[in-house]
Amino acid sequence: HCLVHVQKWVAAHLETLQTLTGINDLRELDFTDDRLQEVLRYLNKDSQWKEYEQAQGQNLIRVYELPTDVVRLDTTTASTYQAPNLEGILRLGVSKDHRPDLAQIKIMLGALDPMGMPLVTQEAPGNSADDPLYIPAIEAIRAVLNRKGVLFVGDSKMSALNTRQHIDSNEDYYLVPLPGTVVTTEVLDEYLDNLERDENLVETTPIYKETVSGEQ
C-alpha cells in the first residue's frame, strides 16, 4: 500500500476525523509519509501489534454490534521472489500457489463468520505445518471476544485432538471435518445412526459425497 495516498484522503475528510477523534488540532501534515512510517515501525513489534489488534477488534464489534457466535479459522500462503531466509519467516514450503521454487510466509486468519471481518492475523515461517498455528490464533481471538460458547469453524487440519481439547476447555465449540484417521467409516455410521434415532434432535439435512465410482 502506498502511504502517499493517506495524506490526500485525510485532507478530504479532516473535519470528520477531528470530530470522531476529538482532536481539534489534527492536521493533514500529521499523516505525511515519514509520520506514517513511524506508526508502522511501532506496530511492527509483536506486543504492540497484538495490543492494537485486540483493541481494534473490540471497538469494531461494539460500534457495529457485530455477532460473535461463529469464528472461521484458515491458513494461506503468500509467495515472494525474495531469497529464502532460514533465520526469518521467508522459507520454501508446500505452495498453495503451485510455485514451490518461491519463498513464502504462512498466514493464519481468524475472521467473524459470516461477514468475514478479520479478528486475528498471524504470520509463521513458510515451511510451518498448519496444525500448531490454531491454538495461538484461538487464544488471540478469545482475548478479543472475551466470552465463552464461540463456535470455531475450520478445515480438517483443525481436527487435531489437542486443538479440539483446547477449544472445549473454554466451553467453546468446534465444527471440523474429521479425517478417516480420526474416525473410521464404521464409527461414523454408528454416530449417524444414533442421531437418526434421537427423538430430541432437530431436523437434520443429509449431505452426500460422491465417490470416484459415482456412488454416494
PDB file of C-alpha atoms in Angstrom:
ATOM      1  CA  HIS A   1       0.000   0.000   0.000  1.00  0.00           C
ATOM      2  CA  CYS A   2       1.273   3.488  -0.849  1.00  0.00           C
ATOM      3  CA  LEU A   3       1.470   5.776   2.169  1.00  0.00           C
ATOM      4  CA  VAL A   4       1.239   8.880   0.000  1.00  0.00           C
ATOM      5  CA  HIS A   5      -2.497   8.360  -0.592  1.00  0.00           C
ATOM      6  CA  VAL A   6      -3.336   8.634   3.116  1.00  0.00           C
ATOM      7  CA  GLN A   7      -2.460  12.321   3.389  1.00  0.00           C
ATOM      8  CA  LYS A   8      -4.751  13.219   0.474  1.00  0.00           C
ATOM      9  CA  TRP A   9      -7.583  11.182   1.985  1.00  0.00           C
ATOM     10  CA  VAL A  10      -7.160  12.915   5.353  1.00  0.00           C
ATOM     11  CA  ALA A  11      -7.259  16.331   3.676  1.00  0.00           C
ATOM     12  CA  ALA A  12     -10.647  15.446   2.174  1.00  0.00           C
ATOM     13  CA  HIS A  13     -12.067  14.167   5.481  1.00  0.00           C
ATOM     14  CA  LEU A  14     -10.289  16.351   8.017  1.00  0.00           C
ATOM     15  CA  GLU A  15     -13.385  17.767   9.743  1.00  0.00           C
ATOM     16  CA  THR A  16     -14.907  14.297  10.100  1.00  0.00           C
ATOM     17  CA  LEU A  17     -11.683  12.915  11.589  1.00  0.00           C
ATOM     18  CA  GLN A  18     -11.398  15.821  14.027  1.00  0.00           C
ATOM     19  CA  THR A  19     -14.948  15.184  15.227  1.00  0.00           C
ATOM     20  CA  LEU A  20     -14.514  11.410  15.551  1.00  0.00           C
ATOM     21  CA  THR A  21     -11.164  11.572  17.346  1.00  0.00           C
ATOM     22  CA  GLY A  22     -11.869  14.660  19.440  1.00  0.00           C
ATOM     23  CA  ILE A  23      -8.506  16.100  18.328  1.00  0.00           C
ATOM     24  CA  ASN A  24      -9.373  19.599  17.142  1.00  0.00           C
ATOM     25  CA  ASP A  25      -5.832  20.472  16.079  1.00  0.00           C
ATOM     26  CA  LEU A  26      -5.473  17.366  13.889  1.00  0.00           C
ATOM     27  CA  ARG A  27      -3.797  18.378  10.630  1.00  0.00           C
ATOM     28  CA  GLU A  28      -3.193  16.947   7.196  1.00  0.00           C
ATOM     29  CA  LEU A  29       0.565  17.136   7.856  1.00  0.00           C
ATOM     30  CA  ASP A  30       0.165  14.676  10.742  1.00  0.00           C
ATOM     31  CA  PHE A  31      -0.253  11.989   8.062  1.00  0.00           C
ATOM     32  CA  THR A  32       2.813  12.522   5.904  1.00  0.00           C
ATOM     33  CA  ASP A  33       4.859   9.515   4.766  1.00  0.00           C
ATOM     34  CA  ASP A  34       7.530   9.880   7.438  1.00  0.00           C
ATOM     35  CA  ARG A  35       4.984  10.027  10.276  1.00  0.00           C
ATOM     36  CA  LEU A  36       3.059   7.033   8.959  1.00  0.00           C
ATOM     37  CA  GLN A  37       6.328   5.101   8.751  1.00  0.00           C
ATOM     38  CA  GLU A  38       6.854   5.745  12.449  1.00  0.00           C
ATOM     39  CA  VAL A  39       3.418   4.252  13.150  1.00  0.00           C
ATOM     40  CA  LEU A  40       4.282   1.159  11.111  1.00  0.00           C
ATOM     41  CA  ARG A  41       7.589   0.772  12.961  1.00  0.00           C
ATOM     42  CA  TYR A  42       5.710   0.921  16.246  1.00  0.00           C
ATOM     43  CA  LEU A  43       3.167  -1.695  15.131  1.00  0.00           C
ATOM     44  CA  ASN A  44       5.959  -3.915  13.789  1.00  0.00           C
ATOM     45  CA  LYS A  45       6.687  -5.013  17.358  1.00  0.00           C
ATOM     46  CA  ASP A  46       4.635  -8.079  18.265  1.00  0.00           C
ATOM     47  CA  SER A  47       3.478  -6.877  21.678  1.00  0.00           C
ATOM     48  CA  GLN A  48       2.278  -3.516  20.345  1.00  0.00           C
ATOM     49  CA  TRP A  49       0.581  -5.080  17.303  1.00  0.00           C
ATOM     50  CA  LYS A  50      -1.311  -7.570  19.490  1.00  0.00           C
ATOM     51  CA  GLU A  51      -2.485  -4.762  21.765  1.00  0.00           C
ATOM     52  CA  TYR A  52      -3.671  -2.707  18.773  1.00  0.00           C
ATOM     53  CA  GLU A  53      -5.314  -5.697  17.046  1.00  0.00           C
ATOM     54  CA  GLN A  54      -7.230  -6.637  20.199  1.00  0.00           C
ATOM     55  CA  ALA A  55      -8.463  -3.086  20.853  1.00  0.00           C
ATOM     56  CA  GLN A  56      -9.382  -2.533  17.202  1.00  0.00           C
ATOM     57  CA  GLY A  57     -11.402  -5.754  17.042  1.00  0.00           C
ATOM     58  CA  GLN A  58     -13.262  -4.967  20.258  1.00  0.00           C
ATOM     59  CA  ASN A  59     -14.097  -1.447  19.075  1.00  0.00           C
ATOM     60  CA  LEU A  60     -15.440  -2.632  15.711  1.00  0.00           C
ATOM     61  CA  ILE A  61     -17.590  -5.310  17.354  1.00  0.00           C
ATOM     62  CA  ARG A  62     -19.009  -2.795  19.836  1.00  0.00           C
ATOM     63  CA  VAL A  63     -19.658   0.041  17.386  1.00  0.00           C
ATOM     64  CA  TYR A  64     -21.270  -2.099  14.679  1.00  0.00           C
ATOM     65  CA  GLU A  65     -22.904  -4.553  17.112  1.00  0.00           C
ATOM     66  CA  LEU A  66     -21.384  -7.500  15.254  1.00  0.00           C
ATOM     67  CA  PRO A  67     -22.354 -11.086  16.114  1.00  0.00           C
ATOM     68  CA  THR A  68     -19.541 -13.028  17.765  1.00  0.00           C
ATOM     69  CA  ASP A  69     -21.025 -16.525  17.872  1.00  0.00           C
ATOM     70  CA  VAL A  70     -19.038 -18.019  14.981  1.00  0.00           C
ATOM     71  CA  VAL A  71     -15.373 -17.574  14.046  1.00  0.00           C
ATOM     72  CA  ARG A  72     -13.776 -19.158  10.994  1.00  0.00           C
ATOM     73  CA  LEU A  73     -10.077 -20.095  11.015  1.00  0.00           C
ATOM     74  CA  ASP A  74      -7.949 -20.873   7.972  1.00  0.00           C
ATOM     75  CA  THR A  75      -4.395 -20.629   6.698  1.00  0.00           C
ATOM     76  CA  THR A  76      -2.977 -19.417   3.419  1.00  0.00           C
ATOM     77  CA  THR A  77       0.434 -18.611   1.974  1.00  0.00           C
ATOM     78  CA  ALA A  78       1.933 -15.559   0.294  1.00  0.00           C
ATOM     79  CA  SER A  79       4.845 -16.046  -2.099  1.00  0.00           C
ATOM     80  CA  THR A  80       7.679 -13.664  -2.936  1.00  0.00           C
ATOM     81  CA  TYR A  81      10.601 -13.533  -5.337  1.00  0.00           C
ATOM     82  CA  GLN A  82      12.950 -12.704  -2.461  1.00  0.00           C
ATOM     83  CA  ALA A  83      15.508 -15.314  -1.489  1.00  0.00           C
ATOM     84  CA  PRO A  84      14.570 -17.725   1.334  1.00  0.00           C
ATOM     85  CA  ASN A  85      15.890 -16.798   4.768  1.00  0.00           C
ATOM     86  CA  LEU A  86      16.491 -19.686   7.162  1.00  0.00           C
ATOM     87  CA  GLU A  87      16.622 -17.246  10.096  1.00  0.00           C
ATOM     88  CA  GLY A  88      13.396 -15.450   9.167  1.00  0.00           C
ATOM     89  CA  ILE A  89       9.909 -16.389   8.030  1.00  0.00           C
ATOM     90  CA  LEU A  90      10.575 -16.470   4.281  1.00  0.00           C
ATOM     91  CA  ARG A  91      11.009 -20.200   3.680  1.00  0.00           C
ATOM     92  CA  LEU A  92      10.450 -22.773   0.962  1.00  0.00           C
ATOM     93  CA  GLY A  93       7.418 -24.920   1.740  1.00  0.00           C
ATOM     94  CA  VAL A  94       4.324 -26.590   0.341  1.00  0.00           C
ATOM     95  CA  SER A  95       2.997 -23.926  -2.026  1.00  0.00           C
ATOM     96  CA  LYS A  96      -0.721 -23.279  -2.482  1.00  0.00           C
ATOM     97  CA  ASP A  97       0.263 -21.117  -5.474  1.00  0.00           C
ATOM     98  CA  HIS A  98       1.903 -24.127  -7.161  1.00  0.00           C
ATOM     99  CA  ARG A  99       5.270 -22.344  -7.005  1.00  0.00           C
ATOM    100  CA  PRO A 100       7.450 -24.444  -4.683  1.00  0.00           C
ATOM    101  CA  ASP A 101      10.505 -22.596  -6.029  1.00  0.00           C
ATOM    102  CA  LEU A 102       9.411 -19.337  -4.372  1.00  0.00           C
ATOM    103  CA  ALA A 103       9.928 -18.391  -0.742  1.00  0.00           C
ATOM    104  CA  GLN A 104       6.704 -17.840   1.163  1.00  0.00           C
ATOM    105  CA  ILE A 105       5.191 -16.980   4.514  1.00  0.00           C
ATOM    106  CA  LYS A 106       2.250 -18.775   6.079  1.00  0.00           C
ATOM    107  CA  ILE A 107      -0.674 -16.719   7.364  1.00  0.00           C
ATOM    108  CA  MET A 108      -3.324 -17.766   9.869  1.00  0.00           C
ATOM    109  CA  LEU A 109      -6.524 -15.720   9.707  1.00  0.00           C
ATOM    110  CA  GLY A 110      -9.346 -15.744  12.233  1.00  0.00           C
ATOM    111  CA  ALA A 111     -12.474 -13.947  10.995  1.00  0.00           C
ATOM    112  CA  LEU A 112     -16.027 -13.379  12.189  1.00  0.00           C
ATOM    113  CA  ASP A 113     -18.497 -15.508  10.267  1.00  0.00           C
ATOM    114  CA  PRO A 114     -20.424 -14.860   8.049  1.00  0.00           C
ATOM    115  CA  MET A 115     -19.219 -11.332   7.246  1.00  0.00           C
ATOM    116  CA  GLY A 116     -15.529 -12.299   7.198  1.00  0.00           C
ATOM    117  CA  MET A 117     -14.196  -9.417   9.301  1.00  0.00           C
ATOM    118  CA  PRO A 118     -10.633 -10.304  10.386  1.00  0.00           C
ATOM    119  CA  LEU A 119     -10.094 -10.539  14.135  1.00  0.00           C
ATOM    120  CA  VAL A 120      -6.603 -12.010  14.205  1.00  0.00           C
ATOM    121  CA  THR A 121      -3.843 -12.304  11.612  1.00  0.00           C
ATOM    122  CA  GLN A 122      -0.696 -14.228  12.495  1.00  0.00           C
ATOM    123  CA  GLU A 123       2.373 -14.980  10.385  1.00  0.00           C
ATOM    124  CA  ALA A 124       4.624 -18.042  10.526  1.00  0.00           C
ATOM    125  CA  PRO A 125       7.588 -19.388   8.536  1.00  0.00           C
ATOM    126  CA  GLY A 126       6.560 -20.628   5.108  1.00  0.00           C
ATOM    127  CA  ASN A 127       7.534 -24.220   5.875  1.00  0.00           C
ATOM    128  CA  SER A 128       5.376 -24.413   9.029  1.00  0.00           C
ATOM    129  CA  ALA A 129       2.732 -27.089   9.477  1.00  0.00           C
ATOM    130  CA  ASP A 130      -0.822 -25.789   9.867  1.00  0.00           C
ATOM    131  CA  ASP A 131      -1.743 -27.786  12.986  1.00  0.00           C
ATOM    132  CA  PRO A 132       0.312 -25.829  15.586  1.00  0.00           C
ATOM    133  CA  LEU A 133      -0.988 -22.476  14.343  1.00  0.00           C
ATOM    134  CA  TYR A 134      -4.575 -22.914  15.528  1.00  0.00           C
ATOM    135  CA  ILE A 135      -4.168 -22.737  19.309  1.00  0.00           C
ATOM    136  CA  PRO A 136      -2.218 -19.413  19.357  1.00  0.00           C
ATOM    137  CA  ALA A 137      -4.821 -17.917  16.999  1.00  0.00           C
ATOM    138  CA  ILE A 138      -7.692 -19.176  19.158  1.00  0.00           C
ATOM    139  CA  GLU A 139      -6.064 -17.661  22.252  1.00  0.00           C
ATOM    140  CA  ALA A 140      -5.730 -14.304  20.495  1.00  0.00           C
ATOM    141  CA  ILE A 141      -9.371 -14.448  19.361  1.00  0.00           C
ATOM    142  CA  ARG A 142     -10.516 -15.201  22.907  1.00  0.00           C
ATOM    143  CA  ALA A 143      -8.662 -12.104  24.097  1.00  0.00           C
ATOM    144  CA  VAL A 144     -10.683 -10.036  21.609  1.00  0.00           C
ATOM    145  CA  LEU A 145     -14.101 -11.601  22.221  1.00  0.00           C
ATOM    146  CA  ASN A 146     -13.771 -12.213  25.982  1.00  0.00           C
ATOM    147  CA  ARG A 147     -16.649 -14.709  26.039  1.00  0.00           C
ATOM    148  CA  LYS A 148     -17.459 -18.410  26.058  1.00  0.00           C
ATOM    149  CA  GLY A 149     -19.620 -20.506  23.749  1.00  0.00           C
ATOM    150  CA  VAL A 150     -17.922 -19.493  20.495  1.00  0.00           C
ATOM    151  CA  LEU A 151     -18.172 -21.898  17.552  1.00  0.00           C
ATOM    152  CA  PHE A 152     -14.788 -22.240  15.823  1.00  0.00           C
ATOM    153  CA  VAL A 153     -15.072 -23.470  12.221  1.00  0.00           C
ATOM    154  CA  GLY A 154     -12.073 -24.877  10.371  1.00  0.00           C
ATOM    155  CA  ASP A 155     -10.839 -27.485   7.920  1.00  0.00           C
ATOM    156  CA  SER A 156      -9.588 -30.963   8.790  1.00  0.00           C
ATOM    157  CA  LYS A 157      -6.231 -29.587   9.960  1.00  0.00           C
ATOM    158  CA  MET A 158      -8.045 -28.062  12.937  1.00  0.00           C
ATOM    159  CA  SER A 159      -9.262 -31.521  13.954  1.00  0.00           C
ATOM    160  CA  ALA A 160      -6.071 -32.429  15.842  1.00  0.00           C
ATOM    161  CA  LEU A 161      -7.031 -33.802  19.257  1.00  0.00           C
ATOM    162  CA  ASN A 162      -5.075 -31.230  21.268  1.00  0.00           C
ATOM    163  CA  THR A 163      -6.680 -28.394  19.281  1.00  0.00           C
ATOM    164  CA  ARG A 164     -10.188 -29.722  19.902  1.00  0.00           C
ATOM    165  CA  GLN A 165      -9.405 -30.260  23.585  1.00  0.00           C
ATOM    166  CA  HIS A 166      -8.137 -26.686  23.822  1.00  0.00           C
ATOM    167  CA  ILE A 167     -11.353 -25.351  22.289  1.00  0.00           C
ATOM    168  CA  ASP A 168     -13.510 -27.458  24.605  1.00  0.00           C
ATOM    169  CA  SER A 169     -11.534 -26.359  27.690  1.00  0.00           C
ATOM    170  CA  ASN A 170     -13.020 -22.857  27.428  1.00  0.00           C
ATOM    171  CA  GLU A 171     -16.571 -24.162  26.946  1.00  0.00           C
ATOM    172  CA  ASP A 172     -16.354 -23.301  23.262  1.00  0.00           C
ATOM    173  CA  TYR A 173     -17.367 -25.453  20.295  1.00  0.00           C
ATOM    174  CA  TYR A 174     -15.784 -26.598  17.050  1.00  0.00           C
ATOM    175  CA  LEU A 175     -17.003 -27.644  13.616  1.00  0.00           C
ATOM    176  CA  VAL A 176     -14.456 -29.538  11.522  1.00  0.00           C
ATOM    177  CA  PRO A 177     -14.479 -32.407   9.025  1.00  0.00           C
ATOM    178  CA  LEU A 178     -12.880 -35.387  10.762  1.00  0.00           C
ATOM    179  CA  PRO A 179     -10.366 -37.250   8.568  1.00  0.00           C
ATOM    180  CA  GLY A 180     -10.537 -41.018   8.262  1.00  0.00           C
ATOM    181  CA  THR A 181      -7.516 -41.324  10.529  1.00  0.00           C
ATOM    182  CA  VAL A 182      -9.594 -39.911  13.390  1.00  0.00           C
ATOM    183  CA  VAL A 183     -12.975 -41.547  12.789  1.00  0.00           C
ATOM    184  CA  THR A 184     -13.401 -44.673  10.684  1.00  0.00           C
ATOM    185  CA  THR A 185     -16.356 -45.097   8.343  1.00  0.00           C
ATOM    186  CA  GLU A 186     -17.875 -47.706  10.653  1.00  0.00           C
ATOM    187  CA  VAL A 187     -17.704 -45.465  13.718  1.00  0.00           C
ATOM    188  CA  LEU A 188     -19.086 -42.506  11.760  1.00  0.00           C
ATOM    189  CA  ASP A 189     -22.014 -44.619  10.532  1.00  0.00           C
ATOM    190  CA  GLU A 190     -22.738 -45.564  14.147  1.00  0.00           C
ATOM    191  CA  TYR A 191     -22.732 -41.892  15.175  1.00  0.00           C
ATOM    192  CA  LEU A 192     -25.158 -41.023  12.376  1.00  0.00           C
ATOM    193  CA  ASP A 193     -27.462 -43.934  13.206  1.00  0.00           C
ATOM    194  CA  ASN A 194     -27.648 -42.737  16.811  1.00  0.00           C
ATOM    195  CA  LEU A 195     -28.517 -39.234  15.623  1.00  0.00           C
ATOM    196  CA  GLU A 196     -31.335 -40.538  13.443  1.00  0.00           C
ATOM    197  CA  ARG A 197     -32.818 -42.367  16.435  1.00  0.00           C
ATOM    198  CA  ASP A 198     -32.589 -39.328  18.714  1.00  0.00           C
ATOM    199  CA  GLU A 199     -36.159 -38.040  19.122  1.00  0.00           C
ATOM    200  CA  ASN A 200     -34.976 -34.793  20.717  1.00  0.00           C
ATOM    201  CA  LEU A 201     -32.740 -33.848  17.801  1.00  0.00           C
ATOM    202  CA  VAL A 202     -33.853 -31.081  15.482  1.00  0.00           C
ATOM    203  CA  GLU A 203     -34.379 -31.949  11.828  1.00  0.00           C
ATOM    204  CA  THR A 204     -31.100 -32.598  10.011  1.00  0.00           C
ATOM    205  CA  THR A 205     -30.151 -32.165   6.358  1.00  0.00           C
ATOM    206  CA  PRO A 206     -28.433 -35.154   4.713  1.00  0.00           C
ATOM    207  CA  ILE A 207     -25.241 -34.291   2.797  1.00  0.00           C
ATOM    208  CA  TYR A 208     -23.786 -36.867   0.422  1.00  0.00           C
ATOM    209  CA  LYS A 209     -20.324 -37.085  -1.096  1.00  0.00           C
ATOM    210  CA  GLU A 210     -19.979 -38.794  -4.452  1.00  0.00           C
ATOM    211  CA  THR A 211     -17.109 -41.260  -4.826  1.00  0.00           C
ATOM    212  CA  VAL A 212     -14.973 -41.747  -7.925  1.00  0.00           C
ATOM    213  CA  SER A 213     -17.215 -44.624  -8.993  1.00  0.00           C
ATOM    214  CA  GLY A 214     -20.296 -42.397  -8.751  1.00  0.00           C
ATOM    215  CA  GLU A 215     -21.645 -43.898  -5.531  1.00  0.00           C
ATOM    216  CA  GLN A 216     -22.940 -41.769  -2.640  1.00  0.00           C
TER     217      GLN A 216
END
